[in-house]
């Protein structure tokens, strides 16, 4: 491979040929097996446990290191699922899954793909939140890469310590705003690790191309600073110039080490940094913020699907948000953008259909001077109102969206008010984890006499009301970001454009069928997520080619087929 090619791809080819859209092929991990069979059994990427055949046991010096029995991958999967179901505490399941990932990578992903609805809440929200809170106590082996203030001036060297060269997706956090749980410092690592396991399981990005990173600049969480098991820097959080210099060095090092086409996903940064970092680096790097853009994309998809139930176009509706942070303003922006695209109306006019309530009340023109910059576009002419209920009664929205991070804020009065002037009120209670949800599915259906079109951020069980079973939608970012990332990777995109997010939303909404609507669903079931991701990837890649942002040429004829052919499959390989 020429040095030019190496530079363009950002790193070198991986030795096992998983870097391309290749068929599963016979692979021999020579360096491991010839050296010692014992090492092979302790290498999670190539270990198959009792699935090694007689011939493999002889060829790779495994004879005697394994019990004589053989167990297929299917049988191993059955056993582990049986064991997982014995645990009553979700955190125990999380720990068991992490142990499996450290021991047998392919079995971990096979389990996650085949049992996605059961295991998604274990490896991601809501259980991952508790895991992050207790990360110091349950810490066993390091996962991902930790970059702290101590590494200033040496970040490129630290990146080079990571064993993989050909990285396609990085998920990075600084731990300041983990889910709705606040500043968890270095223990936020559970989030990038969890997100990237979903990139692989749901989006088919190969595990060796994924890199979880936590940037540790300290924490303001006194409990953690006083916790003897805390794994991070014991100091107050760095801010201002010191913080931005570290991030600048990090972003420069990422591009230097991995090239132009590595997708860097910012995850769970606090509002004041999230918007600035996205604005600063979106012009020079391939960056994506899941809390701002991913959430917006999946919620827009839910709204586009909900319109088929409630009628009208996006522009016919009035939107009211509780919460004006990353998620709220991100969703509002994308709705306005989609509205503007379809009606050919200036985006400022479209914004007038969207109202936001923050902790001080309705965002209105008279408050503009005191607002943070990302809230200012939403300050419209209206008398100041203090409470959400007043805003609902005055503005009479058709769609109510909660991104406040505060539980039970959609009260009985609020939901009843929505139901009083809407035949089918659209209510999205999006805050995670479940305890922070603005209302439960049961509340929404009961207080609206079963008329609400409801979606939440965390999963809720189906609700029976008046003899009818209502299945609440889960507006989970996992619908969008794995497919979005795959689309970016397969097209070799060098920048993320808003139109790519709109393409992802439209692709997801298109996959909600009449059969789903009949059950009250506005999102397709997760069981089919890899097909959904492939279609999202194809639409995102198509948009990247259309915008001239794709570098993988020539463009494949059938992007859906191409996306599927690029997806990692976790079945065991045969070793010669």
Coordinates of C-alpha atoms in Angstrom, one line a residue:
X1 CA 0.0 0.0 0.0
X2 CA 1.5 3.4 -1.0
X3 CA 2.2 6.0 1.6
X4 CA -0.3 8.3 -0.3
X5 CA -3.1 5.8 0.2
X6 CA -2.2 5.4 3.9
X7 CA -2.5 9.2 4.4
X8 CA -5.8 9.4 2.6
X9 CA -7.4 6.6 4.6
X10 CA -5.9 7.8 7.8
X11 CA -3.9 4.8 9.0
X12 CA -3.1 1.4 7.5
X13 CA -5.1 -1.6 6.5
X14 CA -5.9 -4.1 9.3
X15 CA -4.2 -7.4 9.0
X16 CA -7.3 -9.4 9.0
X17 CA -8.9 -7.8 6.0
X18 CA -12.0 -6.5 7.8
X19 CA -11.3 -3.0 6.6
X20 CA -13.3 -3.3 3.4
X21 CA -16.7 -4.5 2.2
X22 CA -15.4 -8.0 2.0
X23 CA -17.1 -11.3 2.3
X24 CA -16.4 -13.2 5.5
X25 CA -13.2 -14.9 4.7
X26 CA -10.9 -17.6 6.2
X27 CA -8.5 -15.8 8.5
X28 CA -5.5 -17.1 10.3
X29 CA -4.4 -14.9 13.3
X30 CA -0.9 -16.3 12.8
X31 CA 0.9 -14.0 15.2
X32 CA -1.3 -15.2 18.0
X33 CA -1.8 -18.9 17.2
X34 CA 1.7 -19.8 16.3
X35 CA 3.1 -18.1 19.3
X36 CA 0.8 -19.8 21.7
X37 CA -2.7 -21.3 21.8
X38 CA -3.1 -19.9 25.3
X39 CA -2.8 -16.3 24.0
X40 CA -5.4 -17.0 21.3
X41 CA -8.0 -18.0 24.0
X42 CA -7.4 -14.6 25.8
X43 CA -7.7 -12.5 22.6
X44 CA -11.3 -11.4 22.6
X45 CA -11.3 -10.7 18.8
X46 CA -10.4 -14.3 17.9
X47 CA -11.5 -16.4 20.8
X48 CA -14.4 -18.7 20.1
X49 CA -14.4 -20.7 23.4
X50 CA -15.7 -24.2 22.9
X51 CA -16.5 -23.5 19.2
X52 CA -13.0 -24.3 18.1
X53 CA -13.1 -27.4 15.8
X54 CA -10.9 -30.5 16.3
X55 CA -8.7 -29.4 13.4
X56 CA -8.4 -25.8 14.8
X57 CA -7.5 -27.2 18.2
X58 CA -4.6 -29.1 16.7
X59 CA -3.5 -26.4 14.3
X60 CA -3.5 -23.7 17.0
X61 CA -2.0 -25.5 19.9
X62 CA -5.3 -25.5 21.8
X63 CA -5.4 -29.2 22.6
X64 CA -5.8 -29.7 26.3
X65 CA -6.4 -26.0 26.9
X66 CA -10.2 -26.5 26.4
X67 CA -12.5 -29.1 27.7
X68 CA -13.2 -31.8 25.1
X69 CA -16.8 -30.7 24.4
X70 CA -17.8 -28.6 21.4
X71 CA -20.4 -25.8 21.6
X72 CA -21.6 -23.9 18.5
X73 CA -22.0 -20.1 18.7
X74 CA -25.8 -20.6 18.8
X75 CA -25.5 -22.9 21.9
X76 CA -23.1 -20.4 23.6
X77 CA -25.6 -17.6 22.9
X78 CA -28.4 -19.7 24.4
X79 CA -26.4 -20.4 27.6
X80 CA -25.4 -16.7 28.1
X81 CA -29.0 -15.4 27.6
X82 CA -30.1 -18.0 30.1
X83 CA -27.5 -16.8 32.6
X84 CA -28.3 -13.1 32.0
X85 CA -32.0 -13.7 32.7
X86 CA -31.2 -15.1 36.1
X87 CA -29.9 -11.6 37.2
X88 CA -32.6 -9.5 38.9
X89 CA -30.4 -6.3 39.1
X90 CA -29.9 -4.6 35.7
X91 CA -26.3 -3.5 36.7
X92 CA -25.3 -7.2 37.1
X93 CA -26.5 -7.8 33.5
X94 CA -24.4 -4.8 32.4
X95 CA -21.3 -6.1 34.1
X96 CA -21.9 -9.6 32.7
X97 CA -22.2 -8.1 29.2
X98 CA -19.0 -6.0 29.6
X99 CA -17.1 -9.1 30.8
X100 CA -18.3 -11.0 27.7
X101 CA -17.1 -8.2 25.4
X102 CA -13.7 -8.5 27.1
X103 CA -13.7 -12.2 26.6
X104 CA -15.4 -13.0 23.3
X105 CA -16.1 -10.0 21.0
X106 CA -18.1 -11.8 18.3
X107 CA -20.3 -13.6 20.8
X108 CA -21.0 -10.3 22.5
X109 CA -22.2 -8.7 19.3
X110 CA -24.1 -11.8 18.2
X111 CA -26.0 -11.6 21.5
X112 CA -26.7 -7.9 21.1
X113 CA -28.0 -8.2 17.5
X114 CA -30.2 -11.2 18.1
X115 CA -31.7 -9.9 21.3
X116 CA -31.6 -6.2 20.6
X117 CA -34.9 -5.2 22.3
X118 CA -34.0 -7.1 25.5
X119 CA -30.3 -6.1 25.7
X120 CA -30.4 -2.5 24.4
X121 CA -31.6 -1.1 27.8
X122 CA -28.8 -3.1 29.4
X123 CA -25.8 -1.8 27.4
X124 CA -27.4 1.6 26.9
X125 CA -30.1 3.7 28.6
X126 CA -31.2 3.4 31.2
X127 CA -28.7 0.9 32.8
X128 CA -25.6 2.6 31.4
X129 CA -26.5 5.7 33.5
X130 CA -26.2 3.7 36.7
X131 CA -23.0 2.0 35.4
X132 CA -21.4 5.4 34.9
X133 CA -22.4 6.5 38.4
X134 CA -20.7 3.4 39.8
X135 CA -18.0 3.1 37.2
X136 CA -15.1 3.4 39.7
X137 CA -16.6 0.6 41.8
X138 CA -17.3 -1.8 38.9
X139 CA -14.1 -0.9 37.0
X140 CA -12.2 -4.1 35.9
X141 CA -10.2 -3.6 32.8
X142 CA -9.6 -0.3 30.9
X143 CA -11.9 0.3 27.9
X144 CA -11.2 3.0 25.4
X145 CA -8.6 5.7 25.6
X146 CA -8.3 8.2 28.5
X147 CA -6.8 11.6 27.7
X148 CA -6.4 14.0 30.7
X149 CA -4.9 17.4 31.4
X150 CA -1.7 15.6 32.3
X151 CA -1.4 14.6 28.6
X152 CA -1.3 18.2 27.3
X153 CA 1.3 18.5 24.6
X154 CA 1.4 14.7 24.1
X155 CA -2.0 13.9 22.9
X156 CA -0.8 12.6 19.5
X157 CA 1.6 10.2 21.3
X158 CA -1.3 9.0 23.5
X159 CA -3.5 8.3 20.4
X160 CA -0.6 6.3 18.9
X161 CA -0.7 4.0 22.0
X162 CA -4.1 2.7 20.8
X163 CA -3.4 -0.6 19.0
X164 CA -5.7 0.0 16.0
X165 CA -4.6 2.4 13.1
X166 CA -7.6 2.3 10.9
X167 CA -10.2 4.1 13.0
X168 CA -13.5 5.2 11.4
X169 CA -15.6 6.4 14.3
X170 CA -14.6 8.1 17.6
X171 CA -17.1 8.8 20.3
X172 CA -15.7 11.3 22.8
X173 CA -17.1 12.7 26.0
X174 CA -15.7 15.0 28.8
X175 CA -18.3 13.6 31.2
X176 CA -19.8 16.9 32.2
X177 CA -23.5 16.1 31.4
X178 CA -23.9 12.3 31.4
X179 CA -27.6 11.6 30.4
X180 CA -29.7 13.5 33.0
X181 CA -27.2 12.6 35.7
X182 CA -24.9 15.6 35.6
X183 CA -21.1 15.7 35.9
X184 CA -19.6 12.2 36.3
X185 CA -16.1 13.2 35.2
X186 CA -13.9 10.3 34.0
X187 CA -16.6 7.8 34.8
X188 CA -18.5 9.0 31.7
X189 CA -16.5 6.4 29.8
X190 CA -19.5 4.1 29.9
X191 CA -21.2 6.3 27.4
X192 CA -18.7 6.2 24.5
X193 CA -18.2 2.4 25.1
X194 CA -22.0 1.8 25.0
X195 CA -22.5 4.1 22.0
X196 CA -19.8 2.3 20.0
X197 CA -21.1 -1.1 20.8
X198 CA -24.4 0.1 19.2
X199 CA -22.5 1.5 16.2
X200 CA -21.3 -2.1 15.6
X201 CA -24.4 -4.1 16.6
X202 CA -27.0 -1.8 15.0
X203 CA -24.9 -0.1 12.3
X204 CA -22.4 -2.8 11.4
X205 CA -19.3 -0.6 11.8
X206 CA -16.5 -3.1 12.6
X207 CA -15.4 -3.0 16.3
X208 CA -11.7 -2.5 15.5
X209 CA -12.7 0.7 13.6
X210 CA -14.3 2.2 16.8
X211 CA -12.5 4.2 19.4
X212 CA -14.2 5.3 22.7
X213 CA -12.4 8.3 24.3
X214 CA -12.9 10.2 27.5
X215 CA -11.3 13.6 28.0
X216 CA -10.7 14.1 31.7
X217 CA -10.5 17.8 32.7
X218 CA -11.6 17.1 36.3
X219 CA -15.0 17.1 37.8
X220 CA -17.1 19.4 40.0
X221 CA -18.9 16.4 41.5
X222 CA -17.9 16.5 45.2
X223 CA -19.2 13.0 45.8
X224 CA -16.8 11.6 43.2
X225 CA -13.9 13.8 44.3
X226 CA -14.3 12.2 47.8
X227 CA -14.9 8.7 46.5
X228 CA -11.8 6.5 47.1
X229 CA -12.7 4.4 44.1
X230 CA -12.9 7.4 41.6
X231 CA -10.8 6.7 38.6
X232 CA -10.2 10.3 37.3
X233 CA -8.3 13.4 38.1
X234 CA -9.1 14.7 41.6
X235 CA -9.5 18.4 40.8
X236 CA -12.2 20.9 39.8
X237 CA -13.1 21.0 36.1
X238 CA -10.8 23.0 33.9
X239 CA -12.6 25.8 31.9
X240 CA -11.9 28.6 29.5
X241 CA -8.6 28.7 27.7
X242 CA -7.1 25.7 29.4
X243 CA -10.1 23.6 28.4
X244 CA -10.2 24.8 24.8
X245 CA -6.5 24.4 24.2
X246 CA -6.7 20.8 25.2
X247 CA -9.7 20.2 22.9
X248 CA -7.9 22.0 20.1
X249 CA -4.9 19.8 20.5
X250 CA -7.1 16.7 20.6
X251 CA -9.0 17.5 17.4
X252 CA -5.8 18.3 15.6
X253 CA -4.2 15.1 16.7
X254 CA -7.2 13.0 15.7
X255 CA -7.0 14.4 12.1
X256 CA -3.2 14.0 12.0
X257 CA -3.4 10.4 13.2
X258 CA -6.5 9.1 11.5
X259 CA -7.0 11.4 8.5
X260 CA -9.8 13.5 7.2
X261 CA -12.5 10.8 7.1
X262 CA -12.7 9.8 10.8
X263 CA -16.1 10.7 12.3
X264 CA -15.7 12.3 15.7
X265 CA -19.0 12.2 17.7
X266 CA -19.2 14.6 20.6
X267 CA -21.3 13.0 23.4
X268 CA -22.7 14.3 26.7
X269 CA -20.8 17.6 26.7
X270 CA -22.5 20.5 28.7
X271 CA -24.5 23.0 26.7
X272 CA -22.0 25.8 26.9
X273 CA -19.3 23.6 25.3
X274 CA -21.4 21.4 23.0
X275 CA -22.7 24.2 20.8
X276 CA -19.3 26.0 20.7
X277 CA -17.4 22.8 19.8
X278 CA -19.9 21.8 17.1
X279 CA -19.8 25.3 15.5
X280 CA -16.0 25.5 15.7
X281 CA -15.1 22.1 14.3
X282 CA -17.9 21.4 11.8
X283 CA -16.2 23.5 9.2
X284 CA -12.8 21.8 9.5
X285 CA -13.5 18.3 10.7
X286 CA -16.0 15.5 10.2
X287 CA -17.9 16.0 13.5
X288 CA -21.4 15.1 14.8
X289 CA -23.1 15.8 18.1
X290 CA -25.6 13.1 19.0
X291 CA -27.3 15.2 21.7
X292 CA -27.9 18.1 19.3
X293 CA -28.1 16.5 15.9
X294 CA -28.9 12.8 16.5
X295 CA -31.7 13.6 18.9
X296 CA -33.1 16.1 16.5
X297 CA -33.0 13.7 13.6
X298 CA -34.8 10.9 15.4
X299 CA -37.4 13.2 16.8
X300 CA -38.1 14.8 13.4
X301 CA -38.5 11.2 12.0
X302 CA -41.1 10.6 14.8
X303 CA -42.9 13.8 13.9
X304 CA -42.9 13.0 10.2
X305 CA -44.4 9.6 11.0
X306 CA -46.9 11.1 13.6
X307 CA -48.2 13.4 10.8
X308 CA -49.6 10.4 9.0
X309 CA -51.7 9.7 12.1
X310 CA -52.7 13.3 13.0
X311 CA -52.8 14.8 9.5
X312 CA -51.4 18.0 8.1
X313 CA -47.8 18.9 7.2
X314 CA -45.0 20.0 9.5
X315 CA -45.9 23.7 8.7
X316 CA -49.5 23.2 9.8
X317 CA -48.6 22.5 13.4
X318 CA -47.5 24.6 16.3
X319 CA -44.7 23.3 18.6
X320 CA -44.0 23.9 22.2
X321 CA -40.8 22.7 23.9
X322 CA -40.1 22.4 27.6
X323 CA -36.3 22.6 27.7
X324 CA -34.1 24.9 25.6
X325 CA -30.7 23.1 25.9
X326 CA -28.8 21.0 23.3
X327 CA -31.7 18.6 22.6
X328 CA -34.5 21.2 22.5
X329 CA -32.8 23.8 20.3
X330 CA -31.3 21.1 18.1
X331 CA -34.7 19.5 17.4
X332 CA -36.4 22.9 16.9
X333 CA -33.7 23.9 14.4
X334 CA -34.1 20.7 12.4
X335 CA -37.9 21.0 12.3
X336 CA -37.6 24.6 11.1
X337 CA -35.1 23.4 8.5
X338 CA -37.3 20.6 7.1
X339 CA -40.3 23.0 7.1
X340 CA -38.3 25.6 5.2
X341 CA -37.1 23.0 2.7
X342 CA -40.6 21.8 1.9
X343 CA -42.5 25.1 1.9
X344 CA -39.6 27.2 0.5
X345 CA -40.3 29.7 3.3
X346 CA -37.3 31.5 4.9
X347 CA -36.2 29.6 8.0
X348 CA -36.8 32.7 10.3
X349 CA -40.5 32.6 9.4
X350 CA -40.7 28.8 10.1
X351 CA -39.2 29.4 13.5
X352 CA -42.2 31.4 14.5
X353 CA -44.3 28.2 14.7
X354 CA -41.9 26.9 17.4
X355 CA -41.9 28.1 21.0
X356 CA -39.5 27.1 23.8
X357 CA -39.9 27.2 27.6
X358 CA -36.8 27.2 29.7
X359 CA -36.3 27.3 33.5
X360 CA -37.4 31.0 33.6
X361 CA -40.5 30.6 31.5
X362 CA -41.5 31.2 27.9
X363 CA -38.6 32.5 25.7
X364 CA -39.9 35.8 24.4
X365 CA -38.5 38.9 22.7
X366 CA -38.3 41.0 25.9
X367 CA -35.8 38.4 27.3
X368 CA -33.5 38.4 24.3
X369 CA -30.7 40.4 25.8
X370 CA -30.2 38.0 28.7
X371 CA -30.4 34.8 26.6
X372 CA -27.6 32.5 25.6
X373 CA -26.8 32.8 21.9
X374 CA -28.4 29.4 21.0
X375 CA -31.7 30.4 22.5
X376 CA -32.0 33.9 20.8
X377 CA -33.5 32.7 17.5
X378 CA -36.5 31.4 19.5
X379 CA -37.4 34.6 21.2
X380 CA -40.7 35.7 19.6
X381 CA -43.2 38.5 20.4
X382 CA -45.4 37.4 23.3
X383 CA -46.2 38.5 26.8
X384 CA -43.8 36.8 29.3
X385 CA -45.2 33.6 30.9
X386 CA -43.8 31.8 33.9
X387 CA -45.2 28.3 33.7
X388 CA -45.5 25.5 31.1
X389 CA -49.3 25.3 31.8
X390 CA -49.7 29.0 31.0
X391 CA -47.7 28.6 27.8
X392 CA -49.8 25.6 26.7
X393 CA -53.1 27.5 27.4
X394 CA -51.9 30.6 25.6
X395 CA -50.1 29.2 22.6
X396 CA -52.3 26.1 22.1
X397 CA -49.6 23.9 20.6
X398 CA -50.5 20.7 18.6
X399 CA -47.1 19.2 19.5
X400 CA -45.6 19.2 23.0
X401 CA -41.9 18.1 23.3
X402 CA -40.1 17.7 26.6
X403 CA -36.2 17.8 26.7
X404 CA -35.9 19.4 30.2
X405 CA -34.2 16.5 32.0
X406 CA -36.8 17.1 34.8
X407 CA -39.2 14.3 35.6
X408 CA -43.0 14.6 35.9
X409 CA -43.2 18.1 34.4
X410 CA -46.0 17.2 32.0
X411 CA -48.6 17.3 34.8
X412 CA -52.2 16.1 34.6
X413 CA -53.3 19.8 33.9
X414 CA -50.8 20.2 31.1
X415 CA -51.8 16.9 29.3
X416 CA -55.5 17.6 29.8
X417 CA -55.1 21.1 28.4
X418 CA -53.3 19.6 25.3
X419 CA -56.2 17.1 24.9
X420 CA -58.9 19.8 25.3
X421 CA -58.0 21.6 22.0
X422 CA -56.4 18.7 20.0
X423 CA -58.2 15.6 18.7
X424 CA -54.8 13.8 18.8
X425 CA -52.3 15.7 20.9
X426 CA -48.7 14.8 20.0
X427 CA -46.7 14.4 23.3
X428 CA -43.0 13.5 23.3
X429 CA -41.5 13.1 26.8
X430 CA -37.8 12.6 25.7
X431 CA -35.7 13.1 28.9
X432 CA -33.6 10.1 30.0
X433 CA -33.3 8.0 32.1
X434 CA -36.9 6.8 32.8
X435 CA -37.1 8.6 36.2
X436 CA -36.4 11.9 34.3
X437 CA -39.2 11.4 31.7
X438 CA -41.6 14.4 31.7
X439 CA -44.5 12.0 32.0
X440 CA -45.0 8.2 31.8
X441 CA -46.8 6.5 28.9
X442 CA -49.6 5.6 31.2
X443 CA -50.1 9.3 32.3
X444 CA -50.1 10.5 28.7
X445 CA -52.7 7.9 27.5
X446 CA -54.9 8.1 30.7
X447 CA -55.0 11.9 30.9
X448 CA -55.8 12.3 27.1
X449 CA -58.5 9.6 27.2
X450 CA -56.3 7.4 25.0
X451 CA -56.0 10.0 22.2
X452 CA -52.3 11.0 22.6
X453 CA -49.7 10.1 20.1
X454 CA -46.9 9.5 22.5
X455 CA -43.2 8.8 22.4
X456 CA -40.5 8.8 25.1
X457 CA -36.7 8.7 25.3
X458 CA -36.5 5.6 27.5
X459 CA -38.7 2.5 27.0
X460 CA -42.2 2.2 28.5
X461 CA -44.3 -0.9 28.5
X462 CA -47.5 -1.0 26.4
X463 CA -50.6 0.6 28.1
X464 CA -54.2 -0.7 28.0
X465 CA -56.7 2.1 28.1
X466 CA -60.5 1.6 27.5
X467 CA -59.9 -1.8 26.1
X468 CA -57.3 -0.7 23.6
X469 CA -53.6 -1.5 23.8
X470 CA -51.3 1.5 23.1
X471 CA -47.7 0.8 22.3
X472 CA -45.6 3.9 23.1
X473 CA -42.9 4.9 20.6
X474 CA -39.3 5.1 21.8
X475 CA -37.6 8.1 20.3
X476 CA -34.2 6.5 20.8
X477 CA -31.1 8.0 19.1
X478 CA -30.0 4.4 18.4
X479 CA -32.5 4.5 15.5
X480 CA -30.4 7.1 13.7
X481 CA -26.7 7.4 14.7
X482 CA -25.5 3.9 13.8
X483 CA -27.0 4.1 10.3
X484 CA -25.9 7.7 10.0
X485 CA -22.4 6.8 10.9
X486 CA -22.4 3.9 8.5
X487 CA -23.6 6.2 5.7
X488 CA -20.8 8.7 6.5
X489 CA -18.2 5.9 6.5
X490 CA -19.2 4.1 3.3
X491 CA -19.4 7.3 1.3
X492 CA -16.1 8.5 2.7
X493 CA -17.8 11.8 3.6
X494 CA -15.4 14.6 4.8
X495 CA -18.1 16.8 6.4
X496 CA -21.5 16.5 8.0
X497 CA -24.2 18.7 6.4
X498 CA -27.6 19.4 7.9
X499 CA -29.3 17.9 4.7
X500 CA -27.7 14.5 5.7
X501 CA -29.6 14.7 9.0
X502 CA -32.8 15.5 7.2
X503 CA -32.1 12.5 4.9
X504 CA -31.7 10.2 7.9
X505 CA -35.0 11.5 9.4
X506 CA -36.9 10.9 6.2
X507 CA -35.4 7.5 5.7
X508 CA -36.4 6.4 9.2
X509 CA -40.0 7.8 8.9
X510 CA -40.5 6.0 5.6
X511 CA -40.0 2.7 7.4
X512 CA -43.0 3.0 9.6
X513 CA -45.7 1.0 7.9
X514 CA -49.5 1.0 8.2
X515 CA -49.2 -2.1 10.3
X516 CA -47.1 -0.2 12.8
X517 CA -49.6 2.8 12.8
X518 CA -52.4 0.4 13.6
X519 CA -50.6 -0.5 16.8
X520 CA -50.1 3.2 17.6
X521 CA -46.4 3.0 16.7
X522 CA -44.6 5.9 15.2
X523 CA -41.2 4.3 15.2
X524 CA -40.5 0.8 13.6
X525 CA -39.6 -2.0 16.0
X526 CA -36.0 -2.4 17.0
X527 CA -36.0 -6.1 15.9
X528 CA -35.4 -4.9 12.3
X529 CA -32.8 -2.3 13.2
X530 CA -29.9 -3.5 10.9
X531 CA -32.1 -3.2 7.8
X532 CA -33.3 0.2 9.0
X533 CA -29.7 1.3 9.5
X534 CA -28.7 0.1 6.1
X535 CA -31.5 2.1 4.5
X536 CA -30.6 5.2 6.6
X537 CA -26.9 4.8 5.6
X538 CA -27.9 4.6 1.9
X539 CA -29.9 7.8 2.1
X540 CA -27.2 9.6 4.1
X541 CA -24.5 8.4 1.6
X542 CA -26.6 9.4 -1.4
X543 CA -27.0 12.9 0.1
X544 CA -23.2 13.1 0.7
X545 CA -22.6 12.2 -3.0
X546 CA -25.2 14.8 -4.1
X547 CA -23.5 17.5 -2.0
X548 CA -20.1 16.7 -3.3
X549 CA -18.9 15.7 0.2
X550 CA -18.2 12.0 -0.5
X551 CA -14.7 10.9 -1.3
X552 CA -15.3 7.2 -2.0
X553 CA -15.5 7.1 -5.8
X554 CA -17.0 5.9 -8.0
X555 CA -20.4 6.0 -6.3
X556 CA -21.8 2.4 -5.9
X557 CA -24.9 1.8 -8.0
X558 CA -27.1 0.3 -5.2
X559 CA -26.3 2.1 -2.0
X560 CA -28.6 -0.1 0.2
X561 CA -26.9 -3.3 -1.1
X562 CA -23.5 -1.7 -0.7
X563 CA -24.3 -0.6 2.9
X564 CA -25.4 -4.1 3.8
X565 CA -22.2 -5.6 2.2
X566 CA -20.1 -3.3 4.4
X567 CA -21.7 -4.3 7.7
X568 CA -19.8 -6.3 10.2
X569 CA -21.3 -9.7 10.9
X570 CA -20.3 -11.4 14.2
X571 CA -20.5 -15.0 13.2
X572 CA -17.4 -17.0 14.0
X573 CA -14.8 -17.4 11.4
X574 CA -13.0 -20.6 10.4
X575 CA -9.3 -20.5 11.1
X576 CA -7.0 -22.6 8.9

